[in-house]
Short mmCIF file of C-alpha atoms and ligand atoms in Angstrom, two decimals:
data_model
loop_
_atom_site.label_atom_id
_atom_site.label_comp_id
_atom_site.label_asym_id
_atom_site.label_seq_id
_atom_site.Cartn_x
_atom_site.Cartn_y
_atom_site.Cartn_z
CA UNK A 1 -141.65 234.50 216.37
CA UNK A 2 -142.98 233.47 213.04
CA UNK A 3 -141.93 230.41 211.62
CA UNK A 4 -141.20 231.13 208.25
CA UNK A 5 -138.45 234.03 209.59
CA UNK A 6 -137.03 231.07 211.54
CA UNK A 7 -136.86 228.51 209.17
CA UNK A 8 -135.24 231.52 206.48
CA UNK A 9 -132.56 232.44 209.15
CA UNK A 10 -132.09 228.84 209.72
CA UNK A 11 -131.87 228.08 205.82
CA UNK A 12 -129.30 230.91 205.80
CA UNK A 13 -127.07 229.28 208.86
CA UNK A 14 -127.20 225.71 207.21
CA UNK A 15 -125.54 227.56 204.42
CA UNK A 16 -122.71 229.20 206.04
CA UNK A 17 -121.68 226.40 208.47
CA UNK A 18 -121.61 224.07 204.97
CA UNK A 19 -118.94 226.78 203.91
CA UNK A 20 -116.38 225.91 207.22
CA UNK A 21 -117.41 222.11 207.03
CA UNK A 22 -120.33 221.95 209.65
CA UNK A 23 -122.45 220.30 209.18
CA UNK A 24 -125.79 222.10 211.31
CA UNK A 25 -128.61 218.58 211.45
CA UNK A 26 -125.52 217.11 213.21
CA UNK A 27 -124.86 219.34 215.53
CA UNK A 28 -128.97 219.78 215.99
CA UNK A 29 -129.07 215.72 216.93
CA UNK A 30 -125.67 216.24 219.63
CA UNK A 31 -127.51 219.06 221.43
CA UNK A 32 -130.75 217.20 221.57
CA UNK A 33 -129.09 214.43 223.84
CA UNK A 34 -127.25 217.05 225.78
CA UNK A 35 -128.87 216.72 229.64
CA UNK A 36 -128.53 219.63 232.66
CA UNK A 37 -129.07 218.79 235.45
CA UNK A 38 -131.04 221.36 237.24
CA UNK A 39 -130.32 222.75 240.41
CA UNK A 40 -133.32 222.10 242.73
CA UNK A 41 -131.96 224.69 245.81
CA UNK A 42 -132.65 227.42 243.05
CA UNK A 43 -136.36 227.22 243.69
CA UNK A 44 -136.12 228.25 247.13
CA UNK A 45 -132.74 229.84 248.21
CA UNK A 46 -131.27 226.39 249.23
CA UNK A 47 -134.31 225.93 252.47
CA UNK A 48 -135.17 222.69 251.73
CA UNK A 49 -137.72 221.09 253.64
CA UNK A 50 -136.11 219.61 256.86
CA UNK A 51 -136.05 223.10 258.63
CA UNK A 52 -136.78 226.49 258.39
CA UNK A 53 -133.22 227.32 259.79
CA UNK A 54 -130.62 229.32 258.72
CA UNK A 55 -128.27 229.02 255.62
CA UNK A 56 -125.06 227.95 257.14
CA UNK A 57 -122.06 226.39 255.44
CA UNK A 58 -120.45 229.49 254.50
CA UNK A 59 -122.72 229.98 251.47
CA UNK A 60 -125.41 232.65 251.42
CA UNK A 61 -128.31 233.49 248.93
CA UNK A 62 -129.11 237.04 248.83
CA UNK A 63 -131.93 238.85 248.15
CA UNK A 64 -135.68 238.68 249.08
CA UNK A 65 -137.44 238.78 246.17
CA UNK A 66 -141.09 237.95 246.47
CA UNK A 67 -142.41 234.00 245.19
CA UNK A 68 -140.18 231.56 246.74
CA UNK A 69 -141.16 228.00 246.56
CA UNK A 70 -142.03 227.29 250.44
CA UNK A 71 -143.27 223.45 249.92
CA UNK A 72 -142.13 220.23 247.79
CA UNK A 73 -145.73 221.15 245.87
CA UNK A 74 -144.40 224.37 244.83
CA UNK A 75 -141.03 223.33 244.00
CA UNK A 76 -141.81 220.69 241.62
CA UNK A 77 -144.33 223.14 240.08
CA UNK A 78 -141.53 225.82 239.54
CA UNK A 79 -139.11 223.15 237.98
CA UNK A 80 -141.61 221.93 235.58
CA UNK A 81 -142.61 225.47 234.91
CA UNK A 82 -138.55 226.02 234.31
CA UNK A 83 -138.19 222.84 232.48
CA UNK A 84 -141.08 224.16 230.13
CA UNK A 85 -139.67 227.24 228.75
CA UNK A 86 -135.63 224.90 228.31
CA UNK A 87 -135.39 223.15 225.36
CA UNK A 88 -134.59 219.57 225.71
CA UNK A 89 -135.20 216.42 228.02
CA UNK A 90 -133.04 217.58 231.38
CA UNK A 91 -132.43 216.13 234.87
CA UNK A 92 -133.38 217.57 238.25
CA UNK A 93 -130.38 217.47 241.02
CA UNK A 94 -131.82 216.94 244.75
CA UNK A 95 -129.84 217.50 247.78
CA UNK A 96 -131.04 216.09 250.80
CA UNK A 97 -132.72 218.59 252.52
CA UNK A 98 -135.19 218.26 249.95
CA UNK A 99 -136.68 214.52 250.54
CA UNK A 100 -140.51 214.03 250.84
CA UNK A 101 -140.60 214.06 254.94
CA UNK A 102 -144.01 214.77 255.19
CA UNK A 103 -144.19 217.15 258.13
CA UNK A 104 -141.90 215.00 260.23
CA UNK A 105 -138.36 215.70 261.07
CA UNK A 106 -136.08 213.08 259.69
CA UNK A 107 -132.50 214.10 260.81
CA UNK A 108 -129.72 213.19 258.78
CA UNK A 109 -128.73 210.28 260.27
CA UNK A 110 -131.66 208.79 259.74
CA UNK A 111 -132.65 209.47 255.91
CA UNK A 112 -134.54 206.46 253.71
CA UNK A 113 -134.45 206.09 249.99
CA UNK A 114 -138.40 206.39 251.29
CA UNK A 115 -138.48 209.69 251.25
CA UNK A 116 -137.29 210.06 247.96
CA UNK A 117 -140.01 207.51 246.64
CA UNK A 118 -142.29 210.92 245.41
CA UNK A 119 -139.69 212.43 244.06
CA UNK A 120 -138.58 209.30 241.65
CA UNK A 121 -142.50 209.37 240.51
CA UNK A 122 -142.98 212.93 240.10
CA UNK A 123 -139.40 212.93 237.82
CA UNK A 124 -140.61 209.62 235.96
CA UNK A 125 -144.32 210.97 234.98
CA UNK A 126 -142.61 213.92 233.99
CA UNK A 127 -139.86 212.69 232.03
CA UNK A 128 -136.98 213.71 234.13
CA UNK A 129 -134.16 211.87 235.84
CA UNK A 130 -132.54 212.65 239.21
CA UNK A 131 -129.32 213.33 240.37
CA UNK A 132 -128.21 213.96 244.04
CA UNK A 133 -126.41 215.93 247.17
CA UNK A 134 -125.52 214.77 250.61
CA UNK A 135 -126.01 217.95 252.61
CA UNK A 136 -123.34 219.37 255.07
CA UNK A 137 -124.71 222.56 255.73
CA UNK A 138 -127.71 224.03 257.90
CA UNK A 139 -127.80 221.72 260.92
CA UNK A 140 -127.36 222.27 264.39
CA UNK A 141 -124.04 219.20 264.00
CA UNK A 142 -122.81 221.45 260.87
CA UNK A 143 -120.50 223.47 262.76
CA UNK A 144 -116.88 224.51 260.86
CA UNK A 145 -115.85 220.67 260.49
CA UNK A 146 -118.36 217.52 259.67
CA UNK A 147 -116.25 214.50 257.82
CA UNK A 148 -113.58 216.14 259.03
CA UNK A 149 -114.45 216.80 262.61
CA UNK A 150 -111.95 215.48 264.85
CA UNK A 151 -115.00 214.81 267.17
CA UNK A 152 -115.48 211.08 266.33
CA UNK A 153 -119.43 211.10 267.33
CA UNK A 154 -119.87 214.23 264.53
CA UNK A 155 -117.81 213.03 262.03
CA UNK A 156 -119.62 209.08 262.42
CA UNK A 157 -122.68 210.92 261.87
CA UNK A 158 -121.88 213.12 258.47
CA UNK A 159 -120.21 209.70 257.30
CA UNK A 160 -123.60 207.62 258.26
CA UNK A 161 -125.26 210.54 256.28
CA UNK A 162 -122.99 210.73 253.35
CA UNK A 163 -123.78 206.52 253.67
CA UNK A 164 -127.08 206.78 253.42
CA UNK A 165 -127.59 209.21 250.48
CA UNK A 166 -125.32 206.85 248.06
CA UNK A 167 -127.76 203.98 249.05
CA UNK A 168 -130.58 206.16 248.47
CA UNK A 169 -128.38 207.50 245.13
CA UNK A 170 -128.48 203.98 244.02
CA UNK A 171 -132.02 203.42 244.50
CA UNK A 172 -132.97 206.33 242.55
CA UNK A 173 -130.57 205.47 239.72
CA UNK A 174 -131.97 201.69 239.91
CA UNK A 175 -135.11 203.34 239.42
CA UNK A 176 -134.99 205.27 236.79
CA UNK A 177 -132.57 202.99 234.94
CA UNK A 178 -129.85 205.54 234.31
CA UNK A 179 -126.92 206.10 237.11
CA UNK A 180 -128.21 208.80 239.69
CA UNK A 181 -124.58 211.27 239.85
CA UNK A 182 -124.14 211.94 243.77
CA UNK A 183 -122.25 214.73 244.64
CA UNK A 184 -120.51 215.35 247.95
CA UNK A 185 -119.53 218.91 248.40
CA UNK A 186 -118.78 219.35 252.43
CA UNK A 187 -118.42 222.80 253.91
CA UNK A 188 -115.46 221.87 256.29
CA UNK A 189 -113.02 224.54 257.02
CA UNK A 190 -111.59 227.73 259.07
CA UNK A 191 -112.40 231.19 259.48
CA UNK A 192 -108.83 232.15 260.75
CA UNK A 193 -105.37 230.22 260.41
CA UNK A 194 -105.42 226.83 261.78
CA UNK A 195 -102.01 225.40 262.83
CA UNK A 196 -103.43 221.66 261.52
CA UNK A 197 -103.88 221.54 258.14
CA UNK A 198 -102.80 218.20 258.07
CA UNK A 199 -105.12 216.33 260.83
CA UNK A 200 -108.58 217.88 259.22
CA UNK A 201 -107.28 216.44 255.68
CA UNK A 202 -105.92 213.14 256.92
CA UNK A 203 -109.75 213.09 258.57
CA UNK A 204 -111.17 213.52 255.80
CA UNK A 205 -109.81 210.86 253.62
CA UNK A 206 -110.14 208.58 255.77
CA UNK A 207 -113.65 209.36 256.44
CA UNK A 208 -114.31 209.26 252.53
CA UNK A 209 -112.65 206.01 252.59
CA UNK A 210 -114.86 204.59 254.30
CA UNK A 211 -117.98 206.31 252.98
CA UNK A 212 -116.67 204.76 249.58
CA UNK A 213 -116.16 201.67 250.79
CA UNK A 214 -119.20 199.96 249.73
CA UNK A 215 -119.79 199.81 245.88
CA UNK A 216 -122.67 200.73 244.00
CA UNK A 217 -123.15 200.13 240.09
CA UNK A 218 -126.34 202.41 239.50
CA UNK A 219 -125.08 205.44 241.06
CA UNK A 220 -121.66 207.42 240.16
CA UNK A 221 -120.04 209.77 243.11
CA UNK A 222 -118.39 213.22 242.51
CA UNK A 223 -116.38 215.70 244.51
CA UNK A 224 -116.52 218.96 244.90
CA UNK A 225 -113.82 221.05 245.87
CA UNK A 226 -113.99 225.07 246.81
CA UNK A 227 -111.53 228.06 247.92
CA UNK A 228 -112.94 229.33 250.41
CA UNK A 229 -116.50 229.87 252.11
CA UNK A 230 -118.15 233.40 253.77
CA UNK A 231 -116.42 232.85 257.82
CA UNK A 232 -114.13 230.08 256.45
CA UNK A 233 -111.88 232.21 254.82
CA UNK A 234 -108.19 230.94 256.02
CA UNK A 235 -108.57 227.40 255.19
CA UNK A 236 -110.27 224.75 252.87
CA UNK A 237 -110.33 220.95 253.89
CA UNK A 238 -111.67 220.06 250.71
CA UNK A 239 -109.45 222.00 248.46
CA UNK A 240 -108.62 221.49 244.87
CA UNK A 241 -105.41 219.88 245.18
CA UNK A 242 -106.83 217.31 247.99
CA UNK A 243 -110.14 215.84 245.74
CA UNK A 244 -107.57 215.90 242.96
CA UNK A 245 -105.40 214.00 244.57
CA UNK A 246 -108.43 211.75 245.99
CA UNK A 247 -110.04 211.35 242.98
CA UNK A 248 -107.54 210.70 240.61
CA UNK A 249 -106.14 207.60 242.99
CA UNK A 250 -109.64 206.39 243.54
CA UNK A 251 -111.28 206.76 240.34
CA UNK A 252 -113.65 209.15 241.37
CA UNK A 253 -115.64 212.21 239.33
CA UNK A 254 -114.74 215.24 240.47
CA UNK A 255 -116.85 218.35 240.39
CA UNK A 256 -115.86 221.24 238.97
CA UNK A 257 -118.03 224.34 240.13
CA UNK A 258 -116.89 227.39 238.28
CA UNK A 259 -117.29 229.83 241.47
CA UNK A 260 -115.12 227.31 243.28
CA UNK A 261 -111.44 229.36 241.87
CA UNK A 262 -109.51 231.99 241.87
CA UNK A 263 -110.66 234.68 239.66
CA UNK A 264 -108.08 234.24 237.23
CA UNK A 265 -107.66 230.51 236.84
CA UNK A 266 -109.57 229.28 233.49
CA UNK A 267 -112.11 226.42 234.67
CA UNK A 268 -112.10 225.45 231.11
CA UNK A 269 -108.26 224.71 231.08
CA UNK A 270 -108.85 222.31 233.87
CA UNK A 271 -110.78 219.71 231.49
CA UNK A 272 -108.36 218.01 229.57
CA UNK A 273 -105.72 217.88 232.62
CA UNK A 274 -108.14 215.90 234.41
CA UNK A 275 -110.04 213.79 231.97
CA UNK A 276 -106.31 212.14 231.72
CA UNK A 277 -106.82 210.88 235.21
CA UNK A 278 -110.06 210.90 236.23
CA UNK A 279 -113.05 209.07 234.76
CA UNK A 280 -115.37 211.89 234.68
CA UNK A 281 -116.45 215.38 235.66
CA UNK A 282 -119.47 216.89 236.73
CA UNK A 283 -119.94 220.61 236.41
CA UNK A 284 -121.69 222.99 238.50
CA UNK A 285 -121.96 225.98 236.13
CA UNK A 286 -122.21 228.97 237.77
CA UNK A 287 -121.13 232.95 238.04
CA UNK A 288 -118.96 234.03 240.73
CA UNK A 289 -118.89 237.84 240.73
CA UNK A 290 -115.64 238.77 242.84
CA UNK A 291 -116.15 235.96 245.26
CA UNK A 292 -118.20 232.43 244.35
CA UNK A 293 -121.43 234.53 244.51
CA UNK A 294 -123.51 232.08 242.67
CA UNK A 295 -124.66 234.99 240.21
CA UNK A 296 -126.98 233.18 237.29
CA UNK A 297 -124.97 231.58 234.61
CA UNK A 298 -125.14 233.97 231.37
CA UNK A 299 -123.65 233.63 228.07
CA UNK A 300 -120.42 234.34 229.10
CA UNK A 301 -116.68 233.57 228.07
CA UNK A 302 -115.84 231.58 230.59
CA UNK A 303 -119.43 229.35 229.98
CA UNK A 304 -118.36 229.31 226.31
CA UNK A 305 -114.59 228.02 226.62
CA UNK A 306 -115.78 225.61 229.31
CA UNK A 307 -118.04 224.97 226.39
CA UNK A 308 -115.85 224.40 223.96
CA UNK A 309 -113.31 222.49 225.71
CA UNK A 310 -115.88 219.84 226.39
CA UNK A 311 -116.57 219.72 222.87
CA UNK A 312 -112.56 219.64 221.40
CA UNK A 313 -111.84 217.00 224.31
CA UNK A 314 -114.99 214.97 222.65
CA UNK A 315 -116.20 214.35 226.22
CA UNK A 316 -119.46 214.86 226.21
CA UNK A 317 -120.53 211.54 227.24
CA UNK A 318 -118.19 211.69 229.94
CA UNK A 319 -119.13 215.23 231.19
CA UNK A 320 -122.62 215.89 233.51
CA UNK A 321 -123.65 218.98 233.39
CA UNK A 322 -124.75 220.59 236.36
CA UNK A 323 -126.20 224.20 237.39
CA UNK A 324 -125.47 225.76 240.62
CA UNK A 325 -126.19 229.30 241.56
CA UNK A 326 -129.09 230.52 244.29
CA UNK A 327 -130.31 233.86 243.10
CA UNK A 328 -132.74 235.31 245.56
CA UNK A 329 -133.07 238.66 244.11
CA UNK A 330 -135.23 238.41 241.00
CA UNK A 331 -137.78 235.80 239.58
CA UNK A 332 -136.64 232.25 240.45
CA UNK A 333 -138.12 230.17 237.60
CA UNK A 334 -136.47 233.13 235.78
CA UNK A 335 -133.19 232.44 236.79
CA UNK A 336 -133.61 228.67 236.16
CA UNK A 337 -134.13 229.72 232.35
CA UNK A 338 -131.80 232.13 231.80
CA UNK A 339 -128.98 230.29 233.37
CA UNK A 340 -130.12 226.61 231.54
CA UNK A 341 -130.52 228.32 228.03
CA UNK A 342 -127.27 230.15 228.18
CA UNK A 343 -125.55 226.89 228.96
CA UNK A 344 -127.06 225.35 226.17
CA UNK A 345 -126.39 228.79 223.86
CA UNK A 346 -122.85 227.74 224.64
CA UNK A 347 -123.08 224.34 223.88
CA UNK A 348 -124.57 225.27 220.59
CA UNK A 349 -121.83 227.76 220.00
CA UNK A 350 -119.24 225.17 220.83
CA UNK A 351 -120.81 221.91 218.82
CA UNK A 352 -120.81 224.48 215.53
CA UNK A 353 -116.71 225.49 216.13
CA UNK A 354 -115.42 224.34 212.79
CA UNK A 355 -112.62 222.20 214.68
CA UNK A 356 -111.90 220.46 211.52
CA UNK A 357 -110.60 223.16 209.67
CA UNK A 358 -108.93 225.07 212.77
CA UNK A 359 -107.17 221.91 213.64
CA UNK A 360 -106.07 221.18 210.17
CA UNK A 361 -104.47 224.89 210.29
CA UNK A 362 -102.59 224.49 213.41
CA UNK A 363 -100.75 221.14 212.26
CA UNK A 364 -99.70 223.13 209.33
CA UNK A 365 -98.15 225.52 211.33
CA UNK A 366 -100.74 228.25 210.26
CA UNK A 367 -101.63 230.52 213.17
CA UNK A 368 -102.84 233.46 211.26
CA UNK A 369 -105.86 231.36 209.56
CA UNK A 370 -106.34 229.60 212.87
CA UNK A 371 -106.94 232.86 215.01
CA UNK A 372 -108.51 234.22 211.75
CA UNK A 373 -111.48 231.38 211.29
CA UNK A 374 -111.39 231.42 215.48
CA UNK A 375 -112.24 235.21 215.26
CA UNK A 376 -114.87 234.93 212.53
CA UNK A 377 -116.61 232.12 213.60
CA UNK A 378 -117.93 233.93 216.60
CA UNK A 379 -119.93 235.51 214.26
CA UNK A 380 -121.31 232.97 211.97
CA UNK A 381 -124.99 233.08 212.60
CA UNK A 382 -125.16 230.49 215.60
CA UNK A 383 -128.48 232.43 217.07
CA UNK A 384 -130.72 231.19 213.85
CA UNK A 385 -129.15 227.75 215.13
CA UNK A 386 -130.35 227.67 218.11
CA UNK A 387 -133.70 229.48 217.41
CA UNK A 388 -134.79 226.31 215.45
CA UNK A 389 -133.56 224.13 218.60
CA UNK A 390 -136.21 226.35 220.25
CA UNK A 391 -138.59 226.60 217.74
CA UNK A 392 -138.48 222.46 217.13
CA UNK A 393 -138.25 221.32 220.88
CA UNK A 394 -141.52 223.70 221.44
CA UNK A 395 -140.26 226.20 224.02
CA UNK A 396 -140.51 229.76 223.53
CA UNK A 397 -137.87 231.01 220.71
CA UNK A 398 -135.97 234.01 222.01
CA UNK A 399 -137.21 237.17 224.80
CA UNK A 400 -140.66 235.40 224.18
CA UNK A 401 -139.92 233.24 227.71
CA UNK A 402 -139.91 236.26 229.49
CA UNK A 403 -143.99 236.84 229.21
CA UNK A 404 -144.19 233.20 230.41
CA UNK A 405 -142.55 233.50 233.40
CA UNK A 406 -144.25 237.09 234.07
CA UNK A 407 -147.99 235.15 233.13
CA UNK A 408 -146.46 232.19 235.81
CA UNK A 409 -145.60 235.25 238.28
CA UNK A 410 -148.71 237.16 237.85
CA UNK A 411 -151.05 233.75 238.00
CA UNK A 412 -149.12 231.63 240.70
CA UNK A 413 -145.89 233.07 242.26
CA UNK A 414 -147.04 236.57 243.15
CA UNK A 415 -150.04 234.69 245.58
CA UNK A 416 -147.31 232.76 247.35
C1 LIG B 1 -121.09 225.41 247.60
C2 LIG B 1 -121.09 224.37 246.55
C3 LIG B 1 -122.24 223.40 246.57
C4 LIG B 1 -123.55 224.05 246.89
C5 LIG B 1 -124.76 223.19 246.69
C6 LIG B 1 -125.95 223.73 247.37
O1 LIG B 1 -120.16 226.38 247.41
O2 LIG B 1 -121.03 224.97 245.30
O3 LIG B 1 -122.26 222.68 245.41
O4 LIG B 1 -123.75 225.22 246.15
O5 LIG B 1 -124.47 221.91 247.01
ZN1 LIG B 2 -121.29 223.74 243.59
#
């Protein structure tokens, strides 16, 4: 796109946003410092490079389209093709299927900050920081239960894995001099009705107790809750109300993943109820379509009020921004890039509300000009906004990714 049409449109936008009391170079300087945290698993339908095994865990990537990363070489290359065409300075989320192992098999129980040294060089020369994942899923010892596996010699060794990645968290987050976010999401629950709801949950706090036990200062944990996974369908250990419950008494982040709920129930609501009592969240913005099908995020409504809420709770420094979804049936690095600049189109949409003036209408009482500057700002022009945010963080502005990522199929993915 030519810059003088972008500047124009931009010239225009600066204009009307002046009008409601935004002002736009603001808003331009908040969304600079705005981080995702990009979902490595995308890259490769959530293989990793400890096995070639199946996806267990009750979570499934469908789809077989053509280009998947099959080494850490061709990973990296697809996240710094991704991070290329995103506007912004972003981090890369690991899980820990994905350490450098070099050929050998390092089980779980066994994982060294080592084999994360590569990764903490490859993120520094390239300007990225790291976040991280225990992994539950894909190994022979996954099973239906791990922390919560009334087995004691499992559930030791999920809890000496879960161990190990906050030590190796820490390292990382010593490294790169910013705290590495470590989420534990574990799989544990029951295809059909189990008659001892109680005994996995009681199992699972304590084993969480201890994994927490030791404190850490460069590394922050988070946890994940879920409904339901594909063959666990009757019963969650790790539901809502229990890392709810767990976080808020132990002063823990919890994760919200917006595939993790029930259809209905507005992820977005959930932010100020539990910024009241917890120190933190970490998001895992995603699509569910009917069930938690980890569709790519688009520009949605429920991206935008999650959006937005962030925004009117003024908790952006205390909300990480995560992307989860494994889409396996069109172009990877394409999915990266839609799902990481819709998340941003929403930030932008949300940073240019003019809460001022809608906030100063609902203390007088005045719902009609609230819903009325509500409706109307939707279609102040937000796009010429975020064009320049393109245009001056040099990443394609507009469609004009899409030829990259066909150049990046045609030139290196298609040959895989
Ligand atoms: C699964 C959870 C979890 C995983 C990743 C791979 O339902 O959302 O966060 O998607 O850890
Ligand atoms: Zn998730």
């Amino acid at each position: 796109m030519k810059e003088a049409s972008i500047t124009k449109a931009y010239e225009i936008a600066i204009e009307r946003y002046q009008a409601v009391g935004i002002n736009v170079e603001e808003v331009m300087e908040k969304l600079q410092k705005v981080q995702l945290s990009l979902h490595c698993w995308q890259a490769d339908d959530v293989t990793g490079f400890e096995s070639k095994g199946e996806l267990t865990g009750g979570i499934q990537a469908t789809g077989n389209y053509p280009g998947k990363a099959r080494n850490i070489d061709e990973v990296r290359a697809d996240i710094k093709k991704a991070a290329s065409l995103i506007p912004g300075n972003h981090r890369v989320n690991l899980h820990e299927i994905y350490g450098d192992f070099k050929g050998e098999f390092v089980d779980r129980d066994q994982v060294e900050p080592k084999h994360f040294d590569s990764w903490m060089q490859w993120a520094k020369e390239n300007n990225l920081k790291l976040d991280f994942n225990s992994t539950s899923f894909s190994h022979p010892k996954s099973g239906n239960l791990s922390l919560s596996n009334p087995d004691e010699s499992i559930r030791n060794f999920w809890i000496e894995h879960t161990k190990r990645c906050r030590e190796i968290a820490q390292k990382i987050g010593e490294y790169q001099n910013d705290p590495c976010i470590m989420n534990i999401w574990v799989h544990d629950g029951s295809k059909d009705i189990t008659v001892n709801r109680m005994k996995y949950r009681a199992l699972l706090k304590d084993s969480l107790d201890n994994i927490f036990e030791k404190k850490y200062d460069m590394m922050k944990d988070c946890i994940e809750s879920k409904v339901f996974g594909i063959g666990l369908e009757s019963y969650t250990v790790g539901s809502n109300d229990f890392y709810v419950g767990y976080g808020s008494k132990n002063n823990k982040i919890i994760t919200l993943d917006t595939g993790h709920f029930h259809p209905t129930e507005s992820v977005a609501d959930k932010v100020s109820s539990l910024l009241l009592f917890v120190p933190e969240l970490m998001l895992h913005v995603s699509r569910p379509v009917r069930w938690d099908s980890d569709h790519v995020t688009i520009l949605n409504d429920d991206t935008l009020d999650l959006c937005k809420e962030i925004v009117r709770c003024d908790a952006l420094n205390k909300v990480h921004i995560g992307l989860d979804y494994f889409d396996a049936s069109i172009n990877r690095i394409g999915a990266y890039v839609i799902g990481s600049r819709a998340t941003q189109k929403c930030m932008c949409q949300a940073l240019l509300e003019p809460l001022n003036t809608l906030r100063k209408y609902e203390a007088e009482d005045k719902g009609f000009q609230r819903l009325a500057l509500l409706e109307e700002s939707k279609s102040l022009p937000w796009n010429a906004v975020w064009d320049m945010f393109c245009y001056k963080n040099n990443v394609p502005v507009g469609e004009e990714f899409i030829a990259e990522i066909e150049k990046y199929e045609t030139e290196v993915t298609s040959k895989r």
